[in-house]
Coordinates of C-alpha atoms in Angstrom, one line a residue:
X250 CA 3.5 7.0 -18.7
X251 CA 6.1 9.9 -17.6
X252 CA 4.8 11.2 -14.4
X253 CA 4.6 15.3 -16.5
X254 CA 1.9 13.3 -18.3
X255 CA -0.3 13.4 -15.3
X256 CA -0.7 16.6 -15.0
X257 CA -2.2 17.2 -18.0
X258 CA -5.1 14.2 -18.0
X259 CA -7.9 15.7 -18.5
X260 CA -10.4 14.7 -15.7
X261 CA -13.7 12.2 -16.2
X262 CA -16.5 13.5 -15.3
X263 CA -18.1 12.6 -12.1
X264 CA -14.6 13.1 -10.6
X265 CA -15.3 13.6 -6.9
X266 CA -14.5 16.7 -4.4
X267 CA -13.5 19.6 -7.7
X268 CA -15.3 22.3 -8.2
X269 CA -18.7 22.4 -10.2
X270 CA -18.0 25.2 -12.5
X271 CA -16.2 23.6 -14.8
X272 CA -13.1 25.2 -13.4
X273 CA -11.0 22.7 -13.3
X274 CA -10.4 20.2 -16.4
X275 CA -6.8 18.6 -15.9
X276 CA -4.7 17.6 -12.9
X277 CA -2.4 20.3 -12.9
X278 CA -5.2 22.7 -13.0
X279 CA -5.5 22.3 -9.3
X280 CA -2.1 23.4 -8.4
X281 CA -2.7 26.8 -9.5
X282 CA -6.3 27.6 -8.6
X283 CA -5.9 28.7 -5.3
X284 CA -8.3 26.3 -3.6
X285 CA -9.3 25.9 -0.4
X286 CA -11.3 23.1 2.0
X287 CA -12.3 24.8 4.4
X288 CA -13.7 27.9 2.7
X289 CA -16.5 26.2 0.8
X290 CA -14.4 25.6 -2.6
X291 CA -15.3 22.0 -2.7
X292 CA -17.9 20.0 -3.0
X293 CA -17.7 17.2 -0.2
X294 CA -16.9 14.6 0.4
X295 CA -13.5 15.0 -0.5
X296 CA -10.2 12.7 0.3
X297 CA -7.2 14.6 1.2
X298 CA -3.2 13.8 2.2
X299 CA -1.3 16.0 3.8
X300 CA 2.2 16.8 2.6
X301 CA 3.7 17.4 5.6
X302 CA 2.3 14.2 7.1
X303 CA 3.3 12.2 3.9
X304 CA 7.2 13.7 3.8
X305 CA 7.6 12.8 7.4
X306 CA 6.2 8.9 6.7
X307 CA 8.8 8.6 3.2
X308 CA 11.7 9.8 5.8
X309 CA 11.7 7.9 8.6
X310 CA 10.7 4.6 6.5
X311 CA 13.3 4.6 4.5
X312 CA 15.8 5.9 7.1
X313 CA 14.6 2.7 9.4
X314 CA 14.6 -0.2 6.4
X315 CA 18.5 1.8 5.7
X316 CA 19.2 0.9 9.6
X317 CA 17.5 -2.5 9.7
X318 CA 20.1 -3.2 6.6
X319 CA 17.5 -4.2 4.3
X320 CA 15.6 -3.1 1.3
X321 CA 12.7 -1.2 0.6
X322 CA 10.2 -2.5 -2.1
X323 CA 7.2 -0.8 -1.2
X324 CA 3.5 -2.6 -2.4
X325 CA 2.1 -0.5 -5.1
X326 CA -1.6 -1.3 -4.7
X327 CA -2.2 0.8 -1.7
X328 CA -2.2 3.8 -3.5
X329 CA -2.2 3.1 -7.3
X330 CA -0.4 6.7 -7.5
X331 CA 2.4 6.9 -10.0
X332 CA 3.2 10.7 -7.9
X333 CA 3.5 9.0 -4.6
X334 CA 5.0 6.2 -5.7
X335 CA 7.8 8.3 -7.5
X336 CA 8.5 10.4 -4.3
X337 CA 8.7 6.5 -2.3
X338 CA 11.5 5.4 -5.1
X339 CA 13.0 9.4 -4.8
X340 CA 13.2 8.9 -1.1
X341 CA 16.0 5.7 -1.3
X342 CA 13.1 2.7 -2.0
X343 CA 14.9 -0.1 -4.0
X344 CA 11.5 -1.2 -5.8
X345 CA 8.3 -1.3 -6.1
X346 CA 5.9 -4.5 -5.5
X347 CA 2.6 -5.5 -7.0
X348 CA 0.0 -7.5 -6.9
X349 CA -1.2 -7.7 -10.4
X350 CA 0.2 -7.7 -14.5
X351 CA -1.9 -4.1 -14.9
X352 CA -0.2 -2.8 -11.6
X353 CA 3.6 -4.2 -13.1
X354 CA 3.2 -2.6 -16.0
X355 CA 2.2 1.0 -15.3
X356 CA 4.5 1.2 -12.5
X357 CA 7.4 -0.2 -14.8
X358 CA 6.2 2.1 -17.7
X359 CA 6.6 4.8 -14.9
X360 CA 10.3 3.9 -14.7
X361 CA 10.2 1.9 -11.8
X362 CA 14.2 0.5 -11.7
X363 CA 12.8 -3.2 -9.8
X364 CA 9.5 -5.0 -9.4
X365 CA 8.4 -7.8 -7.3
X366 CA 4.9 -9.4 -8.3
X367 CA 4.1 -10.7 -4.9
X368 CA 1.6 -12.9 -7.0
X369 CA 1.8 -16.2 -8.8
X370 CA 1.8 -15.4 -12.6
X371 CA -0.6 -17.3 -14.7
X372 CA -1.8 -17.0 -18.1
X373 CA -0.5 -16.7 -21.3
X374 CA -1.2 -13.1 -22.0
X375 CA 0.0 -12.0 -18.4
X376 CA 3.3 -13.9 -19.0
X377 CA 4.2 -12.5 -22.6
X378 CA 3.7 -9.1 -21.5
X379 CA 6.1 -9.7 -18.5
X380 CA 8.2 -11.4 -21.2
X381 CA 8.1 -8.2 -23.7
X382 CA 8.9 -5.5 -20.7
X383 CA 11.8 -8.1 -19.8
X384 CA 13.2 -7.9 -23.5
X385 CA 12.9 -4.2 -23.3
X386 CA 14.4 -3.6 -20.4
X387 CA 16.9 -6.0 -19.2
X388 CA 18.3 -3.8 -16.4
X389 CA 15.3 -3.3 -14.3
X390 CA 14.5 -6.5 -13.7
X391 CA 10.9 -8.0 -12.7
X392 CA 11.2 -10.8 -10.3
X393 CA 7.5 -12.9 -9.5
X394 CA 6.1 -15.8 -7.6
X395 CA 5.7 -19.9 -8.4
X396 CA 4.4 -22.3 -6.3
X397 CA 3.9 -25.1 -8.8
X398 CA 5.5 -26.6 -11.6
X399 CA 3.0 -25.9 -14.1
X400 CA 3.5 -22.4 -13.4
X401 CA 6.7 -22.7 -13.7
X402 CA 6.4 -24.6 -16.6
X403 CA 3.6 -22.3 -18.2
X404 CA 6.5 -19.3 -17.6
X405 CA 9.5 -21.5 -19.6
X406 CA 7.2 -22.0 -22.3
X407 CA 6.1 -18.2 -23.3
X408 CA 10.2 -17.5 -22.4
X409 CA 11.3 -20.2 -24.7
X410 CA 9.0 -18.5 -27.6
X411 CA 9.6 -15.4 -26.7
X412 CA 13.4 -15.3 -26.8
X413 CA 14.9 -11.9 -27.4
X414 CA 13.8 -11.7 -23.6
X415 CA 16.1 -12.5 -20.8
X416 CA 15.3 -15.4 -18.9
X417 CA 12.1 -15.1 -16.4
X418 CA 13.4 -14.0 -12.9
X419 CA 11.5 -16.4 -10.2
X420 CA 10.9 -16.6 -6.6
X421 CA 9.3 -19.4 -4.8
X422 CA 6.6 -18.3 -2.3
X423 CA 6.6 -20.3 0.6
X424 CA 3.2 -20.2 2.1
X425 CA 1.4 -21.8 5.6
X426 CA -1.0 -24.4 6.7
X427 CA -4.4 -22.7 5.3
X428 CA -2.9 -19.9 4.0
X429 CA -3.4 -18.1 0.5
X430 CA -0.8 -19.7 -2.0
X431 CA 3.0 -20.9 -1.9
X432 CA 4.4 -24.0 -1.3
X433 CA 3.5 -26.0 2.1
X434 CA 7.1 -27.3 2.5
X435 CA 10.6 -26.8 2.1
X436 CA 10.3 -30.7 1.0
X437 CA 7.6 -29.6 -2.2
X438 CA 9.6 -26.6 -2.5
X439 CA 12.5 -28.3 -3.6
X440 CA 11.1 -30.3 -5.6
X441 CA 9.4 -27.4 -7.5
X442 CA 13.0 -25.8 -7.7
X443 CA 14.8 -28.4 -9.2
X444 CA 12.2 -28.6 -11.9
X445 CA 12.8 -25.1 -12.4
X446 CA 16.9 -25.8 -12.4
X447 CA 15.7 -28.3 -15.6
X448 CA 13.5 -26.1 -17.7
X449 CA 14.8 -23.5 -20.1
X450 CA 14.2 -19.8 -19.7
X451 CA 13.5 -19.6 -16.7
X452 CA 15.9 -18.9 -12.7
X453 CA 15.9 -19.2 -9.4
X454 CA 16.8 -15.8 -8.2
X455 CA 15.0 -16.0 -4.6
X456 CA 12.2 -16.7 -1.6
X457 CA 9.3 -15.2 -0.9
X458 CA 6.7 -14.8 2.0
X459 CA 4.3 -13.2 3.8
X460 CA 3.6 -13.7 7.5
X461 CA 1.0 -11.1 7.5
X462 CA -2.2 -13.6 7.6
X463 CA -0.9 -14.2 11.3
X464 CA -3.2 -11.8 13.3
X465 CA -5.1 -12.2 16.5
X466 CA -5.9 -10.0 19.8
X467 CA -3.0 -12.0 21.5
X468 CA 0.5 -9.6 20.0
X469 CA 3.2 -11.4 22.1
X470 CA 2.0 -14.7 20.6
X471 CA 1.7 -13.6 16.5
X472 CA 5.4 -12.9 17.1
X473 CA 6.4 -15.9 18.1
X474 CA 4.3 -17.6 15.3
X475 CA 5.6 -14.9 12.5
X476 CA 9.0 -15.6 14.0
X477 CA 8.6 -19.6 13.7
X478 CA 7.4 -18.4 10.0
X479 CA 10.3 -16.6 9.2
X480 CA 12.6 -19.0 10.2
X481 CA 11.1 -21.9 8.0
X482 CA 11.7 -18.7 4.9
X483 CA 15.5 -18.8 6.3
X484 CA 15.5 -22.8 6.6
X485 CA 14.4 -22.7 2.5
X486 CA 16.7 -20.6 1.8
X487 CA 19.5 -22.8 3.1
X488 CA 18.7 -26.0 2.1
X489 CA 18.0 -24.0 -1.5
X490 CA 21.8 -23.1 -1.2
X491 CA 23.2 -26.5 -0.1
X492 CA 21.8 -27.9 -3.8
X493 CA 22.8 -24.7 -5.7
X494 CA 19.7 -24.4 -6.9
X495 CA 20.2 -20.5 -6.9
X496 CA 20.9 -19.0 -10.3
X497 CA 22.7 -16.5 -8.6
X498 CA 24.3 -17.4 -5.3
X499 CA 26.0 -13.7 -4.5
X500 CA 22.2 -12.1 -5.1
X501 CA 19.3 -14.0 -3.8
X502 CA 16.5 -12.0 -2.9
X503 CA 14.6 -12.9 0.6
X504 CA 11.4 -10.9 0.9
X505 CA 8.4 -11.1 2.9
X506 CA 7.2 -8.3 5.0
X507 CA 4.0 -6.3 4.8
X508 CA 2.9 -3.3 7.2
X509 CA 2.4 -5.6 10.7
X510 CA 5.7 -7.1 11.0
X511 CA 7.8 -5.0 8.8
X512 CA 10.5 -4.9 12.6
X513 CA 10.5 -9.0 12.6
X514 CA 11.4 -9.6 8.6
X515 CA 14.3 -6.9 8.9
X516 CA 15.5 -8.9 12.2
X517 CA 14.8 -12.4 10.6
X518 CA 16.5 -11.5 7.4
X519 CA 19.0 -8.8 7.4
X520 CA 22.7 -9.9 7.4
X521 CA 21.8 -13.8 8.6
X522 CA 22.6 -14.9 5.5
X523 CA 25.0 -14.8 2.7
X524 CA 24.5 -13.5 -0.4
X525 CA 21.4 -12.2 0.6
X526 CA 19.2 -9.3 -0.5
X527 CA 16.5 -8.6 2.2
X528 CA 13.4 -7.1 0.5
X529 CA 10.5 -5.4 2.6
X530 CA 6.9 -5.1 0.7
X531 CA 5.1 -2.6 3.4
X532 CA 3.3 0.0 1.8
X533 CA 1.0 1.6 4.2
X534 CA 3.2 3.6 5.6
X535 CA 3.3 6.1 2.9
X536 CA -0.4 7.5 4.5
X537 CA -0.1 5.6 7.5
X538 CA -3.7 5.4 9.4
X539 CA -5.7 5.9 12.9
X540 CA -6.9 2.8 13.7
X541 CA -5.4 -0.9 12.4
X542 CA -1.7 0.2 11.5
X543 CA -1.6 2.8 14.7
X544 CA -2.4 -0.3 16.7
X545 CA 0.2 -2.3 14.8
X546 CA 3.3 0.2 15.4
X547 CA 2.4 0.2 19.0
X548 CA 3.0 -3.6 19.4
X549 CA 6.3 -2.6 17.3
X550 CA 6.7 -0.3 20.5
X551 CA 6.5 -2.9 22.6
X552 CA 8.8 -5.4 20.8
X553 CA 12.0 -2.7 20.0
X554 CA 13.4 -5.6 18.0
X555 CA 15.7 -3.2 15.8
X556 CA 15.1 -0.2 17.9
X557 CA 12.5 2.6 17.8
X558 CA 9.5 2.0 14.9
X559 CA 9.0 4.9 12.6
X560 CA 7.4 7.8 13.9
X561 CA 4.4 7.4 11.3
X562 CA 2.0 10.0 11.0
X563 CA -1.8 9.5 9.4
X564 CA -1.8 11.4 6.2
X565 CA -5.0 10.5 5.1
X566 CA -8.3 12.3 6.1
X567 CA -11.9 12.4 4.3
X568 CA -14.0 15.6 4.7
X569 CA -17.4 16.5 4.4
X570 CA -20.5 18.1 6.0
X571 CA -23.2 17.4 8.2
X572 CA -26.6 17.5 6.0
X573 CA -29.4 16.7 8.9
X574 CA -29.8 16.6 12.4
X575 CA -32.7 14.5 12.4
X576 CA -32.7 13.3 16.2
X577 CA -31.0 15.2 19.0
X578 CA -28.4 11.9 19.7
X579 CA -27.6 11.7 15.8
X580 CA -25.9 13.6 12.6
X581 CA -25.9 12.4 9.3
X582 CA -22.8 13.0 7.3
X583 CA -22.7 13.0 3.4
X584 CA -19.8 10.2 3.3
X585 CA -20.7 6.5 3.3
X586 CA -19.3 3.0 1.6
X587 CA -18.1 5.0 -1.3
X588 CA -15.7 7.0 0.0
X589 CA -14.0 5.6 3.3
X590 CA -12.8 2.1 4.1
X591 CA -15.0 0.1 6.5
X592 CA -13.4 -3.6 6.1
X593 CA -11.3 -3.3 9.4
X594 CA -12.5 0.0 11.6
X595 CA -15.0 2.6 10.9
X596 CA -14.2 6.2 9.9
X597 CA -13.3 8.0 13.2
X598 CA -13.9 12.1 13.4
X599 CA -11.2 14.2 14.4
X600 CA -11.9 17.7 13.3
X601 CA -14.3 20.5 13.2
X602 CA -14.7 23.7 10.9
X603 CA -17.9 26.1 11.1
X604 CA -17.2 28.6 8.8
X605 CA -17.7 32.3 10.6
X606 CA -17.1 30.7 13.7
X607 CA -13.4 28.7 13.2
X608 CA -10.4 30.5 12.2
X609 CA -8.8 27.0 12.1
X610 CA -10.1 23.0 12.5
X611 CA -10.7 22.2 16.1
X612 CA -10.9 18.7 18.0
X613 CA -14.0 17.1 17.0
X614 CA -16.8 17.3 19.6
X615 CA -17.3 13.3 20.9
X616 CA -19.0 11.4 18.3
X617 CA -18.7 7.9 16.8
X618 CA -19.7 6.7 13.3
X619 CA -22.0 3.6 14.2
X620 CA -22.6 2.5 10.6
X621 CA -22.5 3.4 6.6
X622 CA -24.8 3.2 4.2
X623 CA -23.6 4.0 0.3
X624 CA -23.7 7.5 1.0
X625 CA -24.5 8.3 4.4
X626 CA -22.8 8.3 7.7
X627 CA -24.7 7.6 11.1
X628 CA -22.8 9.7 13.4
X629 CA -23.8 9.3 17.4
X630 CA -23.8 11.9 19.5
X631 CA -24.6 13.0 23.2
X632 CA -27.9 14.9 22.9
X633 CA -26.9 19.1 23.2
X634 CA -23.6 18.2 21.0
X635 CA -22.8 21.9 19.2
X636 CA -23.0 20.3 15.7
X637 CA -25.0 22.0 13.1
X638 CA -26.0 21.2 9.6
X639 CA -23.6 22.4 7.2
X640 CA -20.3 22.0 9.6
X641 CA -17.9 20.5 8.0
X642 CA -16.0 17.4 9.9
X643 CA -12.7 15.5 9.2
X644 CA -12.4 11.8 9.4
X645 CA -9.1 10.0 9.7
X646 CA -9.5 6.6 8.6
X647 CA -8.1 2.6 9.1
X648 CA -6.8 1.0 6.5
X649 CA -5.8 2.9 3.8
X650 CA -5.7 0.5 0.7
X651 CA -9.8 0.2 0.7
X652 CA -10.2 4.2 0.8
X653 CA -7.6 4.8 -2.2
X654 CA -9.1 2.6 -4.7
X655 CA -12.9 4.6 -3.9
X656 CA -11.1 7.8 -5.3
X657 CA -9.4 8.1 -9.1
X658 CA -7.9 11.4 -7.5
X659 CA -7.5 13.2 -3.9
X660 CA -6.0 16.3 -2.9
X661 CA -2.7 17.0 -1.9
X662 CA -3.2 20.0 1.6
X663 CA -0.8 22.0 3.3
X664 CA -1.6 22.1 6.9
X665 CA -4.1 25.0 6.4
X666 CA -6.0 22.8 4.2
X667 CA -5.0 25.0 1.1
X668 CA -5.2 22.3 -2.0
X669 CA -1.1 21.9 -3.2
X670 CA -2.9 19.8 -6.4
X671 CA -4.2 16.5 -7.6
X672 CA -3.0 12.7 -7.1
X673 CA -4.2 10.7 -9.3
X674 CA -4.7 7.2 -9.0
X675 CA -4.9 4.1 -11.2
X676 CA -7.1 1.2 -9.9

């Protein structure tokens, strides 16, 4: 898919937040419309980033993993957006990770010049398709996970068949007690490694990891236990070298790194080692949030490992109305399960438009969302709160992976809320 391509799918029906008279068929259509949120153009709820918010987040990302002297493959699967994730690689990013074979191939369709799957890849369909986009394009290479031999062994098979294709690029995840997969040693994962040294079609090229499972309310202590982490990643990396067990010694790619401890992996990794290509996998940052990653940068604040954090700014916001007023301590909003994220924090409201009485949005009066039904928000309120029915409120939100994938396209706002056009995504 060529990223021109987008702007000419025409949209499925249903498509949430464009207008209902058939105005608008195709992406690109809402570029030029003239559309506007908060002058009633829209039907709520509707999902919007704004630009300004989203160019800050690309620069001071990239210009922090460019200090840190590491790499930037940012995770794909927050925002399944081949228009975002063009402007991430347009901004310096090295990569782009996923999690999935469907999420490898549309962003290396896309052009995409290096891809981590941050996954172990399993099955014989999933592997000849890596093996065909391999054989077609040798100099964007696709690197992705083992933590077994029969994995390993599964990959050398389909390469050995397959052999117009270069061989399969792997990385051995090392994991933690209880975690999700990867080896559970440096012991087991030499062991794998040297069965990968004996089987055709198949190389070493690097380590992978991810510290993010550590999480708890005590932040001085997850750093010392993601640092412990890291240097076990570091520890397999050395005694990977000692053997030569590397099919490239003068490019091995470290990576770990999602969007808590993005500051400890560029300290960990970055320049420690020789040889060494240190790979961050963050994503969030693109959109940034109010509530999980805000609280995450702050620790960063507090730690300074590599300097100042990026100055991140939430891009993300969902809109819509208030439809009843049934009970003078309560609103309910038309935005529930289907719209926002709610696996980490609820929605929290920010702004305030009544139209005829707001030139611009203003601070939200006090209110809390204390639950969400599928499409209804229970918002709590101090009896004699100036909110009406029809008002329309904005809602930053926490955790932006689980809003993307509840929206096949949002809206692209300048600060005035006038729509710039369509981002399409691809879950």
């Amino acid at each position: 898919m060529r990223l021109g391509d987008i702007d000419d799918l025409t949209l499925a029906p249903g498509t949430k937040a464009i207008p209902l008279d058939g105005s608008i068929r195709t992406v690109g259509d809402l570029a030029k419309a003239g559309l506007n949120l908060l002058t009633g153009d829209l039907p709520m709820p509707a999902a919007v980033l704004k630009r300004s918010a989203l160019e800050n987040n690309l620069a001071v990302m990239q210009a922090y993993v460019d200090r840190a002297g590491a790499k930037l493959a940012p995770h794909a699967k927050t925002t399944m957006c081949p228009q975002l994730l063009v402007r991430q690689l347009d901004a310096g990013a090295w990569g782009l990770t996923v999690a999935t074979m469907t999420q490898l191939k549309l962003c290396h369709d896309m052009g995409a010049p290096r891809l981590i799957l941050a996954n172990q890849l399993v099955g014989r369909a999933e592997i000849e398709v890596l093996a065909r986009l391999t054989a077609a394009a040798p100099d964007r290479p696709c690197y992705v996970l083992i933590d077994s031999a029969a994995g390993a062994e599964a990959i050398s098979d389909v390469f050995s068949r397959l052999s117009d294709a270069p061989p399969a690029r792997l990385l051995i995840e090392l994991g933690m007690a209880d975690g999700r997969c990867g080896v559970r040693s440096i012991d087991e994962g030499l062991a794998l490694a040297r069965r990968v040294r004996d089987l055709p079609r198949v190389d070493l090229h690097g380590v992978e990891g991810y510290e993010g499972l550590i999480f708890s309310d005590h932040a001085v202590r997850d750093a010392t236990e993601v640092d412990a982490y890291l240097g076990g990643v570091l520890g397999f990396y050395e005694a990977l070298r000692a053997e030569a067990l590397f099919a490239d010694p003068d490019q091995v790619i470290l990576t770990a790194g999602g969007s808590a401890y993005y500051d400890l992996v560029a300290h960990a990794l970055s320049g420690r080692a020789p040889g060494v290509v240190p790979v961050l996998r963050s994503g969030c940052y693109v959109t940034h949030d109010s509530g999980f990653y805000r609280e995450l940068l702050a620790r960063m604040d507090g730690r300074s490992v590599i300097g100042e954090p990026p100055r991140l700014k939430p891009a993300l916001e969902v809109w819509t109305r208030v439809i009843s007023r049934p009970q003078p301590d309560l609103a309910i909003v038309m935005m529930g399960k289907r719209d926002v994220s709610f696996d980490i924090h609820l929605p929290m409201v920010r702004r305030w438009f009544r139209e005829g009485l707001h030139t611009t949005p203003q601070a939200a009066p006090e209110a809390t969302i204390e639950k969400l039904a599928d499409q209804h928000g229970f918002l709590s309120l101090s009896a004699g709160t100036d909110l009406k029915v029809g008002d329309l409120l904005g809602f930053e939100i926490s955790h932006p992976c689980t809003t993307f994938d509840k929206w096949s396209l949002l809206l692209e706002v300048d600060d005035d809320y006038a729509v710039l056009g369509g981002l399409k995504t691809f879950f």
